CSV table of C-alpha atoms and ligand atoms in Angstrom, one decimal:
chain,number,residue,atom,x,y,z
A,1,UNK,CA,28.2,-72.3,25.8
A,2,UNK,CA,31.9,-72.5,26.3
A,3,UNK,CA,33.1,-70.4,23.5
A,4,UNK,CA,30.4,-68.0,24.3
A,5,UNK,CA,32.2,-67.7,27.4
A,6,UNK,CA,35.1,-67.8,26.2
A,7,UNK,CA,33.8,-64.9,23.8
A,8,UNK,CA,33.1,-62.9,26.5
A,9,UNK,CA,36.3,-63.6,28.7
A,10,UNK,CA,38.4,-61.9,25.8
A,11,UNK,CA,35.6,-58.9,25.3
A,12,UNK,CA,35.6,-58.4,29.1
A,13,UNK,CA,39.4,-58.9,28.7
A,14,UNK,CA,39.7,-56.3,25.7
A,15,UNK,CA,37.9,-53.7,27.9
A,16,UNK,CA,40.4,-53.8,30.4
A,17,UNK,CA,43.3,-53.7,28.1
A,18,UNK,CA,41.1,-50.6,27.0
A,19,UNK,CA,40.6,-48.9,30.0
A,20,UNK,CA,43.9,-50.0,30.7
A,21,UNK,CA,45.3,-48.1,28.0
A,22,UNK,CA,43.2,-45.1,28.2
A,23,UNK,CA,44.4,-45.2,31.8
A,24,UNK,CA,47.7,-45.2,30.5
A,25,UNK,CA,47.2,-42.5,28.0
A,26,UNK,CA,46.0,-40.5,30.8
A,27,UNK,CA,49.0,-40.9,32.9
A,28,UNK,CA,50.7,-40.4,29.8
A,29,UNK,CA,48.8,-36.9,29.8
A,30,UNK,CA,49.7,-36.2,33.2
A,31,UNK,CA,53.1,-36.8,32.8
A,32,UNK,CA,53.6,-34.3,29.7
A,33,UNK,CA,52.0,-31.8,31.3
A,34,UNK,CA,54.0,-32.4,34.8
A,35,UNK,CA,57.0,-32.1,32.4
A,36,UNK,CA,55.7,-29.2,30.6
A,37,UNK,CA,55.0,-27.3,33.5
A,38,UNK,CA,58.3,-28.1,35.1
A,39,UNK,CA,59.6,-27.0,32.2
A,40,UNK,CA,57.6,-23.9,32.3
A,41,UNK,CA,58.5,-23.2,36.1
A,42,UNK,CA,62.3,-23.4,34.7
A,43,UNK,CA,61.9,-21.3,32.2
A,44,UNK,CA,60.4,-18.8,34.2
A,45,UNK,CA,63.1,-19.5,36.9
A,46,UNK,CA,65.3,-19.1,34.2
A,47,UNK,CA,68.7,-16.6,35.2
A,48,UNK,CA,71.0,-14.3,32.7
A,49,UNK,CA,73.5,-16.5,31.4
A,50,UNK,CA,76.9,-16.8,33.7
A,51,UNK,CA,80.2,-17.7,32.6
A,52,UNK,CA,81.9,-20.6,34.1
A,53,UNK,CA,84.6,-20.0,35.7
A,54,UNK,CA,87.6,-22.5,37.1
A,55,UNK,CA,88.2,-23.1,40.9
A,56,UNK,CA,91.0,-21.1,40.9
A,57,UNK,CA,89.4,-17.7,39.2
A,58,UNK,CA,86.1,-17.9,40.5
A,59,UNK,CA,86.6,-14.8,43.4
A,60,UNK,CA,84.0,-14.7,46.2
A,61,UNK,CA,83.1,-11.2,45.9
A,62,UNK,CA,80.8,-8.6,48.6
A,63,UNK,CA,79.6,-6.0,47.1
A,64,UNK,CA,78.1,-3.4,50.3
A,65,UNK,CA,75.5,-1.8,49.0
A,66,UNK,CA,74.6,-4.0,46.3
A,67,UNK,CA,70.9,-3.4,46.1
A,68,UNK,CA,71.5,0.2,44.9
A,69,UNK,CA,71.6,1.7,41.8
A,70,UNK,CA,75.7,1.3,41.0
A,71,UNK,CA,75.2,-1.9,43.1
A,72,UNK,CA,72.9,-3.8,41.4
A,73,UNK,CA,74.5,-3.3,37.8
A,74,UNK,CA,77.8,-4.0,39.4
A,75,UNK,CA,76.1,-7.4,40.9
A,76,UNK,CA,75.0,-8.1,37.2
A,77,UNK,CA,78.6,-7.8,36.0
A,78,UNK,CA,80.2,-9.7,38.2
A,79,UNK,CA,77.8,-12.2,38.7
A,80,UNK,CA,77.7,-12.6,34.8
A,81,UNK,CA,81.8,-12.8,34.9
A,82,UNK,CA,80.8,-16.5,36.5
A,83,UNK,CA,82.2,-15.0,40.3
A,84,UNK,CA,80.1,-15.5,43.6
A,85,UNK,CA,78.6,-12.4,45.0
A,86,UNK,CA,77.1,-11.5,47.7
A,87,UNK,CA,75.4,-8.6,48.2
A,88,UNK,CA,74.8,-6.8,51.8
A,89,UNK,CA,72.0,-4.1,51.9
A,90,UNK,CA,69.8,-2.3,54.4
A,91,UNK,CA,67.5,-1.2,52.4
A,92,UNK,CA,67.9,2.2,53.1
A,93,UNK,CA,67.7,3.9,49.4
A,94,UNK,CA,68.4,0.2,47.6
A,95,UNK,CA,65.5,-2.5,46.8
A,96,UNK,CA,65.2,-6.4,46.4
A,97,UNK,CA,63.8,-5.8,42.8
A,98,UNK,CA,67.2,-4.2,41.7
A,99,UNK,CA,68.5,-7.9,42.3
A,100,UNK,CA,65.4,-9.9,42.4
A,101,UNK,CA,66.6,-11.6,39.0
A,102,UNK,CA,69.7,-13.5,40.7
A,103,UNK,CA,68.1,-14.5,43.9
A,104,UNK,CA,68.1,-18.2,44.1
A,105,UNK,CA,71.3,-18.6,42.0
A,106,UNK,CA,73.5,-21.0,43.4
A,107,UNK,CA,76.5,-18.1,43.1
A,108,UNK,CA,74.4,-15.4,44.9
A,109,UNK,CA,73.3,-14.8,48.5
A,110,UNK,CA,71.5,-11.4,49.6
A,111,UNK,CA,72.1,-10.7,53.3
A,112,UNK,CA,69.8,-7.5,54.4
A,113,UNK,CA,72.8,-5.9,57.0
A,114,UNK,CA,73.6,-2.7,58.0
A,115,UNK,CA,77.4,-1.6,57.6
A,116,UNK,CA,77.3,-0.1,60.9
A,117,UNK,CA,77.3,-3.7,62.5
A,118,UNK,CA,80.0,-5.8,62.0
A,119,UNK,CA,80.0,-8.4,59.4
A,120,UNK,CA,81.8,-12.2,59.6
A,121,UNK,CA,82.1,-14.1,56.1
A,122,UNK,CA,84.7,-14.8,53.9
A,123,UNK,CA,85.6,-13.3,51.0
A,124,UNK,CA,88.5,-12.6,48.4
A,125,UNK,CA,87.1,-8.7,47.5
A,126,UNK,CA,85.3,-6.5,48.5
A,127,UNK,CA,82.8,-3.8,46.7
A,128,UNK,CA,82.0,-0.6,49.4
A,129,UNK,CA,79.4,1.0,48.2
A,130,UNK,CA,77.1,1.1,51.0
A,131,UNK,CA,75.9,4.9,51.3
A,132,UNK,CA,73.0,7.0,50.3
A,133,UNK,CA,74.4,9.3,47.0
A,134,UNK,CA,71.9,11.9,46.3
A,135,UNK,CA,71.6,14.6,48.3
A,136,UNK,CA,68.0,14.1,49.5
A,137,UNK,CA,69.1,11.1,50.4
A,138,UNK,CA,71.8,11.3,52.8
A,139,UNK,CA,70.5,15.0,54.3
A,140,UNK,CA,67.8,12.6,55.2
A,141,UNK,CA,69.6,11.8,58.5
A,142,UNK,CA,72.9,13.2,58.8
A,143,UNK,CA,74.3,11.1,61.3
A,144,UNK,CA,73.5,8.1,59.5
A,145,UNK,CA,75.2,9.0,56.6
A,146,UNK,CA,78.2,10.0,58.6
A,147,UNK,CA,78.3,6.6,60.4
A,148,UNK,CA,77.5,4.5,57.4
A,149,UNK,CA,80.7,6.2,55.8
A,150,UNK,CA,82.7,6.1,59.3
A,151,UNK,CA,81.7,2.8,61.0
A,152,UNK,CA,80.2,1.1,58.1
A,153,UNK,CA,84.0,1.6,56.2
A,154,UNK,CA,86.2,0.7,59.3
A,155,UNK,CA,83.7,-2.4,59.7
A,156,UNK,CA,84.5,-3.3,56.0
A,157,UNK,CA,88.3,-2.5,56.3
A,158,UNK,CA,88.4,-4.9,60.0
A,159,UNK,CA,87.0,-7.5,57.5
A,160,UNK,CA,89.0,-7.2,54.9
A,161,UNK,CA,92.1,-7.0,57.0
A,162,UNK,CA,90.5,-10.4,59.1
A,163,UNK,CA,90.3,-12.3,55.9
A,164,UNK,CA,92.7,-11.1,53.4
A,165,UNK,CA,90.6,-9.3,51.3
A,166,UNK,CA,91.2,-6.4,48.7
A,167,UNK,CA,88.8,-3.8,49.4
A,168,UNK,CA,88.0,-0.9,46.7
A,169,UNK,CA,86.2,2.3,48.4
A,170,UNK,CA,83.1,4.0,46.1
A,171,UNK,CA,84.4,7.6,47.0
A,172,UNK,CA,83.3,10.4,45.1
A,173,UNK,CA,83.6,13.7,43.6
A,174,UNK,CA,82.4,15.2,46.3
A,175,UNK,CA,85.7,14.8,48.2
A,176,UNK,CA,86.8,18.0,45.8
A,177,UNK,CA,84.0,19.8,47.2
A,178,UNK,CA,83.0,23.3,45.2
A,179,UNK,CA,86.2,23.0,43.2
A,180,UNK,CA,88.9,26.3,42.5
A,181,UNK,CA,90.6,23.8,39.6
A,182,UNK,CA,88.9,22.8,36.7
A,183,UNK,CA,88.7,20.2,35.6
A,184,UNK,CA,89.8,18.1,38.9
A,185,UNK,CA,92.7,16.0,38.8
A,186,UNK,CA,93.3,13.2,41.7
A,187,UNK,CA,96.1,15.6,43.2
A,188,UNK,CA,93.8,18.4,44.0
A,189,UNK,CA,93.0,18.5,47.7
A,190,UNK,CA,89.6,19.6,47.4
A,191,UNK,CA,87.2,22.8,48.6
A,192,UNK,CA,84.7,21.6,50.9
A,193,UNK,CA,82.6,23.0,53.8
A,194,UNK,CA,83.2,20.7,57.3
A,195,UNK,CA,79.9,22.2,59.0
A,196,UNK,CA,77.8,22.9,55.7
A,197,UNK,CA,74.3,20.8,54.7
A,198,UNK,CA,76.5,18.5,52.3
A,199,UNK,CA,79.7,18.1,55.0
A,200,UNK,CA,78.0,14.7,56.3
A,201,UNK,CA,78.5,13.1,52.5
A,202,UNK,CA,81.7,14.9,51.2
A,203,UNK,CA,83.7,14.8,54.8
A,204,UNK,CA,82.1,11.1,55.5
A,205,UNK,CA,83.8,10.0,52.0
A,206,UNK,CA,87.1,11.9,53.1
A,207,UNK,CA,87.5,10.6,56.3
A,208,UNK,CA,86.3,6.8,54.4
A,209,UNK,CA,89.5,7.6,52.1
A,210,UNK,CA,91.9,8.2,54.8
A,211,UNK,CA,90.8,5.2,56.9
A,212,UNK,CA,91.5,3.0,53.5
A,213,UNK,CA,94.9,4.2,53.9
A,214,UNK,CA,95.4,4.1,57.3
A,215,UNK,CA,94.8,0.2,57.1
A,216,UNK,CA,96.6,-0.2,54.2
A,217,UNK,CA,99.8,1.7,55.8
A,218,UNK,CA,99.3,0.1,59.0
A,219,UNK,CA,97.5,-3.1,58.0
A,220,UNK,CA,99.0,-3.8,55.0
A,221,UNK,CA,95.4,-4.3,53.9
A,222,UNK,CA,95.0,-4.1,49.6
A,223,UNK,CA,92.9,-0.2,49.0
A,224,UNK,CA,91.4,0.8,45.8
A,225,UNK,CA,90.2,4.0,45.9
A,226,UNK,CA,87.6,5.3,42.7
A,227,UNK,CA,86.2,8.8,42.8
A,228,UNK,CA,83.2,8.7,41.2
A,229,UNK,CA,81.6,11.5,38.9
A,230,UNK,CA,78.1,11.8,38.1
A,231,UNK,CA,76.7,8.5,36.9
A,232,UNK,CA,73.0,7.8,35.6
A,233,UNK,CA,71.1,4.6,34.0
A,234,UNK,CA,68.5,2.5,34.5
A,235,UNK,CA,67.5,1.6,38.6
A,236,UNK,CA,68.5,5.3,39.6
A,237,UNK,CA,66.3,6.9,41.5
A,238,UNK,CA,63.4,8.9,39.8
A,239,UNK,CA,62.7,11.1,42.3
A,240,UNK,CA,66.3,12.2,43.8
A,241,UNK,CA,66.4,15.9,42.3
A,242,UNK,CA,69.1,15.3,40.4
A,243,UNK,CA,69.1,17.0,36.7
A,244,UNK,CA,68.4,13.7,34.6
A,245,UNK,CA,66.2,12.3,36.7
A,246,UNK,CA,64.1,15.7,37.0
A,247,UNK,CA,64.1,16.5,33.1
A,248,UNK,CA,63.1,13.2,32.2
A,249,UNK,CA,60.5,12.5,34.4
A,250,UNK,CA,59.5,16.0,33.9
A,251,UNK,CA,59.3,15.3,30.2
A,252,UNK,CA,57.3,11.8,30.6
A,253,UNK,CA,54.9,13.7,32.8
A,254,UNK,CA,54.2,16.5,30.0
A,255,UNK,CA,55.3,19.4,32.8
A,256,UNK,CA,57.9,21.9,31.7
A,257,UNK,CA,61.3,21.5,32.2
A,258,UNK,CA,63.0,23.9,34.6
A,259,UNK,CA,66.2,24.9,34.1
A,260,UNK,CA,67.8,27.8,36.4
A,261,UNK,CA,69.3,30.8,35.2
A,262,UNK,CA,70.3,30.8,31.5
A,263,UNK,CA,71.6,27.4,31.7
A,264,UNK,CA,75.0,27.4,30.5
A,265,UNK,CA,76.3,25.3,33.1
A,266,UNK,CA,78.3,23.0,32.2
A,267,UNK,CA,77.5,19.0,33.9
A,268,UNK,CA,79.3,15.9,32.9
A,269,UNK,CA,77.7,12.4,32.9
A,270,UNK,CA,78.9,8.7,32.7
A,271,UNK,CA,76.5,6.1,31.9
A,272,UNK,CA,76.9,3.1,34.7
A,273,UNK,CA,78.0,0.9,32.4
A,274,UNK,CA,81.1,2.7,31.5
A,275,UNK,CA,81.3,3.4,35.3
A,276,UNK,CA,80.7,-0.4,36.4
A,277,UNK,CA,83.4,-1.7,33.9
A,278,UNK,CA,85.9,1.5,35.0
A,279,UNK,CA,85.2,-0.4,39.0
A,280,UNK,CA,86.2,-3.8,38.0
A,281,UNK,CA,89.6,-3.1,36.3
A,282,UNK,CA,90.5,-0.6,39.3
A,283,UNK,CA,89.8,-3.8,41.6
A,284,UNK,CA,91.9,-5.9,39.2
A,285,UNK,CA,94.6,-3.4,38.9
A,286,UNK,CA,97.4,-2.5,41.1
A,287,UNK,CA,97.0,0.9,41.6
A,288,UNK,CA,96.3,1.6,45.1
A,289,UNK,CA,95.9,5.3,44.9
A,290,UNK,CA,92.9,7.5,44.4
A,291,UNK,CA,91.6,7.0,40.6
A,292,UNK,CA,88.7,9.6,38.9
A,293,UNK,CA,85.9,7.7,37.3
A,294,UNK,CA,83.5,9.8,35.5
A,295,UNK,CA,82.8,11.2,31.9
A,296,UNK,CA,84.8,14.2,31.0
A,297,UNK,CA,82.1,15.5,28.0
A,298,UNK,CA,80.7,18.3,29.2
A,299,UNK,CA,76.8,19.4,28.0
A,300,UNK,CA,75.4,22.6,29.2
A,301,UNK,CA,72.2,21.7,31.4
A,302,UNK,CA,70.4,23.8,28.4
A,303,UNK,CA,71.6,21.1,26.0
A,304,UNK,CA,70.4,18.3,28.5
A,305,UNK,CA,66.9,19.6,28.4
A,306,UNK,CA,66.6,19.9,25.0
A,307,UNK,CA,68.0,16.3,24.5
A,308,UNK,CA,65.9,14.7,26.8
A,309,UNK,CA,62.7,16.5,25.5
A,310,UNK,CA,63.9,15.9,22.1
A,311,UNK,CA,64.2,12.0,22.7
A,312,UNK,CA,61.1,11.7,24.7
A,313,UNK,CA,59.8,13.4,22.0
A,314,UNK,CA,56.8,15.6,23.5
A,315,UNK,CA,55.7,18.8,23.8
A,316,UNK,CA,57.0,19.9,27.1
A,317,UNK,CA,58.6,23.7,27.1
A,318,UNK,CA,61.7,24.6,28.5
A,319,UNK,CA,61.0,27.1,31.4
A,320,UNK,CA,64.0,29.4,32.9
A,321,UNK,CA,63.6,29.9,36.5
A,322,UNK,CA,65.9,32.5,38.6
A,323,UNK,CA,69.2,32.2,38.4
A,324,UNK,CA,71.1,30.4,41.1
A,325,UNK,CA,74.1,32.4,42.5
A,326,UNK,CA,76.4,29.7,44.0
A,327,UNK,CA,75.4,26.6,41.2
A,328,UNK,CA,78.7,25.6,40.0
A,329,UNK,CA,79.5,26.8,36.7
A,330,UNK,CA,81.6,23.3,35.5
A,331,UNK,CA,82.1,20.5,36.5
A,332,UNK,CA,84.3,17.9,34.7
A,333,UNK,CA,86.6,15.0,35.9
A,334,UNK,CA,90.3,14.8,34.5
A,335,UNK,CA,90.5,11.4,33.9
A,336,UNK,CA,93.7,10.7,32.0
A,337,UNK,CA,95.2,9.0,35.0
A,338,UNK,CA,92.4,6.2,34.7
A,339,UNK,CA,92.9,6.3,30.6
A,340,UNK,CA,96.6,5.9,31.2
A,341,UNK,CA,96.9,3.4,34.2
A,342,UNK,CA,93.7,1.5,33.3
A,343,UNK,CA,93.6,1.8,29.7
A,344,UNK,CA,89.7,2.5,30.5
A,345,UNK,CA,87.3,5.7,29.1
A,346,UNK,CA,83.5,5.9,29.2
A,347,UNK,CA,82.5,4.5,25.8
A,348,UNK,CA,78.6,4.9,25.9
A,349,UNK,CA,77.8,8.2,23.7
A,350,UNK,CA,75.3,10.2,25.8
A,351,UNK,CA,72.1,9.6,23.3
A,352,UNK,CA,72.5,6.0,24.0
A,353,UNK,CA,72.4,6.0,27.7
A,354,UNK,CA,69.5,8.8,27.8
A,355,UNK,CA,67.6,6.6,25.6
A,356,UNK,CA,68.0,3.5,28.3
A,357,UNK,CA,67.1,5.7,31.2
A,358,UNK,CA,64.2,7.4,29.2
A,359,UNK,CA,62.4,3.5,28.5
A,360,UNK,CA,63.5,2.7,32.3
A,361,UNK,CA,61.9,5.6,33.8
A,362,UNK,CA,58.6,5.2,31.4
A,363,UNK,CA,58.5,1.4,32.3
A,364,UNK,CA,58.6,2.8,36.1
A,365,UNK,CA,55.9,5.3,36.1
A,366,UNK,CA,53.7,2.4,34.5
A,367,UNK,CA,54.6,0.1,37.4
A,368,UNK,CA,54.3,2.7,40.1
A,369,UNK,CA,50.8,4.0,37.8
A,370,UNK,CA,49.5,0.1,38.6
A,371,UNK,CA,50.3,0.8,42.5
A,372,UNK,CA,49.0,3.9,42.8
A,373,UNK,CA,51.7,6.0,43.0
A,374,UNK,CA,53.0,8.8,40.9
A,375,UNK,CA,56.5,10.2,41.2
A,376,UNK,CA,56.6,14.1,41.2
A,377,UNK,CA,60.0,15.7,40.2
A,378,UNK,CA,61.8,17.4,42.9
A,379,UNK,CA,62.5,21.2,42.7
A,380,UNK,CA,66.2,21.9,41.8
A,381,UNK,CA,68.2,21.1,45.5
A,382,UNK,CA,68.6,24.4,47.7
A,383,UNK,CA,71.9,25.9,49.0
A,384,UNK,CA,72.0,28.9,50.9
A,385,UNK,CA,67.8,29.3,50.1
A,386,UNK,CA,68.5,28.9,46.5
A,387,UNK,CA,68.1,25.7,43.8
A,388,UNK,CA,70.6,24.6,41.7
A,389,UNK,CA,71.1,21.9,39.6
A,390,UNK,CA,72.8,18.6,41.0
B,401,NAD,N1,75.5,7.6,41.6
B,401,NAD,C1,76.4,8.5,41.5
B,401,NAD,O1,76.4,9.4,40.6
B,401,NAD,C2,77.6,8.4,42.5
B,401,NAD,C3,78.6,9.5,42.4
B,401,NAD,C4,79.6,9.4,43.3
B,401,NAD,C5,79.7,8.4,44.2
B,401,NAD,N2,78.8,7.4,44.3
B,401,NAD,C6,79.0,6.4,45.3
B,401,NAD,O2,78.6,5.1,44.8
B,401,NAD,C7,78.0,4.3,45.8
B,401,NAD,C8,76.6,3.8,45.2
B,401,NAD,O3,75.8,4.9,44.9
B,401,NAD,P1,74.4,4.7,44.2
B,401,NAD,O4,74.2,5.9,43.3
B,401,NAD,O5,74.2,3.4,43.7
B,401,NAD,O6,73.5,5.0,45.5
B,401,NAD,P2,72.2,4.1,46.0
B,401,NAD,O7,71.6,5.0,47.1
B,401,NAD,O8,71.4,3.7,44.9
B,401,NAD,O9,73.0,2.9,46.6
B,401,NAD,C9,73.5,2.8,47.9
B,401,NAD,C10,73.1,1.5,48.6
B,401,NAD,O10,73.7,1.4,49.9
B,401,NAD,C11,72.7,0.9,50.7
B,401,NAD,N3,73.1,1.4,52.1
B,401,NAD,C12,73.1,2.7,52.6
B,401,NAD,N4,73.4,2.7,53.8
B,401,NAD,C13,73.7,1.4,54.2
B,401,NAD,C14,74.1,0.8,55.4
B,401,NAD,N5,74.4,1.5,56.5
B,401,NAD,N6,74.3,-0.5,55.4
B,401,NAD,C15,74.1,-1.3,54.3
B,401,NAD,N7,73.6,-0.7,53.1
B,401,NAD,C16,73.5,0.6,53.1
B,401,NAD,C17,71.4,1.5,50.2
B,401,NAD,O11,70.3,0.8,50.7
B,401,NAD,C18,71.6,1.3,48.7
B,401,NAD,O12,71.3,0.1,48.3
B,401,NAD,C19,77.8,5.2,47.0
B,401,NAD,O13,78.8,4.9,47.9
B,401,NAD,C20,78.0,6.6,46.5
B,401,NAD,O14,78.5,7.5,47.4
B,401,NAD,C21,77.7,7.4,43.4
């Protein structure tokens, strides 16, 4: 009787150690696939790779504007270069998803603020790029743009003064206006219109200029000033009027590509790339003074639409509108100052960055096809009642 019980003491005993172990096993399950799914979750999670970068070279960087299309790819740079950045946006023409890939980095912080206000952090640089760019854009609301480039530039200048900063200015072409010198050098004092549609952009990025060197007369505050030329890439907008943005999406969309007049216009255009690297070593450098950025190949629009339809490779037609009396004929940066000082020149051949833009702008109209919405390219921008190519 004993050893039956005995018998059944280590059977009853085996079970447990079974169950015991299945139980086990189970956890055992549990854990792996708590473990894989963490692993998962960080691999989703996972960021572009950054460089590491000591103490003493890690700069803490604001980049105004930084939710735009220059801005965001300049965030990628610099954020890549193993620096802290942080990016201040109102949204107005910029979006999260431009810089939705480094949000939660421990080197990034997004701060939705409008340049108008004042801002309080400290930094060692600062990136102003905080203003519409197209002209749809900042006709939108003229005053706006005008205080954005007024306010929002003495704001950043009070800052950079308060804390020490360097501060570089994204100015632009526009500051030569319609231009009587081809191509334009940084000496030339520029053409523009104070009262015309446009005067709220070009005059706002004039006035920005002299304020840079007002404070850094007065102030002693550290100016870079770039004058950007025409730039395009991925995260532009699609639907600004501009005359890569309109052939391509026209191109995509299978509508005919309008081009005005006979289109031997000349245009010249960097990829951002070549412009975001051109930004950086202007920051870096010690020239305080105004410095072109901007690709001095010239195409004629012609040549752009049969390059685009020939890469997107359907069977769109060319169509020739009207002529456009006042669309400028060339227009080219002289950029041997920045080759000279800077050592820098756009390097991206013009196939390559169409290309880019061309699989950007398709991977768009499939994400705004899933919401719903479908970009329609704008007709050429109007002056004086007539289009012309932007
Ligand atoms: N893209 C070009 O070809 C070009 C040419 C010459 C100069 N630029 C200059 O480069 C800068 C960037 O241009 P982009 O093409 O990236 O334009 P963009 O419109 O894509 O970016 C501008 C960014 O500034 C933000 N912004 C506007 N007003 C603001 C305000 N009051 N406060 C805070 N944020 C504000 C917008 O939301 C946007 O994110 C601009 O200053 C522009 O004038 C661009």
């Amino acid at each position: 009787r004993n050893s039956r019980i005995i018998d059944r003491k280590i059977k009853s005993t085996d079970s447990s150690r079974c169950i015991l172990k299945l139980l086990l096993s189970f956890c055992g399950n549990v854990m792996c696939l708590k473990s894989s799914f963490l692993s998962f979750y960080s691999f989703t999670q996972k960021y572009p790779p950054v460089k590491f970068l000591s103490e003493k070279d890690r700069k803490r960087i604001l980049i105004t504007g930084g939710a735009g299309f220059v801005g965001s790819h300049l965030t990628d740079k610099l954020m890549m270069d193993g620096h802290e950045v942080t990016v201040v946006d109102n949204f107005f023409t910029g979006r999260k998803r431009n810089v939705e890939h480094w949000i939660g980095h421990e080197n990034f912080e997004l701060i939705n603020h409008d340049v108008v206000e004042p801002l309080y952090i400290e930094v060692d640089q600062i990136y102003h790029l905080a203003s519409p760019a197209s002209p749809p854009n900042y006709m939108y609301n003229p005053i706006k743009t005008l205080k954005t480039n007024t306010i929002g530039t003495l704001n950043m200048l009070g800052l950079a003064k308060r804390v020490g900063a360097r501060l570089l200015l994204a100015s632009t072409s526009e500051v030569y206006g319609d231009p009587e010198m081809h191509p334009q050098n940084e000496d030339y004092w520029g053409h523009v219109n104070p009262i015309g549609p446009r005067a709220c952009y070009d005059e706002g990025k004039r006035v920005a200029e002299t304020m840079c060197y007002a404070y850094m007369k007065q102030e002693g505050v550290e100016v870079r000033v770039a004058r950007i030329f025409n730039t395009f890439g991925s995260r532009m907008h699609m639907n600004d009027g501009r005359v890569v943005s309109n052939f391509i999406l026209q191109a995509l969309q299978g509508e005919p590509l309008t081009v005005y007049g006979s289109g031997s216009q000349t245009r010249a255009f960097q990829y951002v790339s070549d412009l975001v690297n051109g930004l950086v070593s202007l920051m870096n450098s010690n020239i305080s003074s105004p410095v072109n950025l901007g690709n001095p190949e010239e195409h004629t629009i012609l040549e752009f639409a049969q390059l685009i339809k020939s890469l997107v490779g359907n069977r769109s037609h060319i169509q020739f509108l009207p002529e456009a009396q006042d669309d400028p004929q060339r227009r080219r940066p002289d950029i041997r100052k920045a080759k000279m000082l800077l050592g820098w020149e756009p390097v991206v051949p013009l196939e390559e960055g169409l290309n880019k833009t061309i699989q950007y702008f398709s991977r768009e109209l499939e994400h705004q096809a899933n919401n719903q919405y479908i970009p329609k390219p704008k007709a050429a921008r109007m002056k004086k009642g007539r289009p012309r190519h932007n």
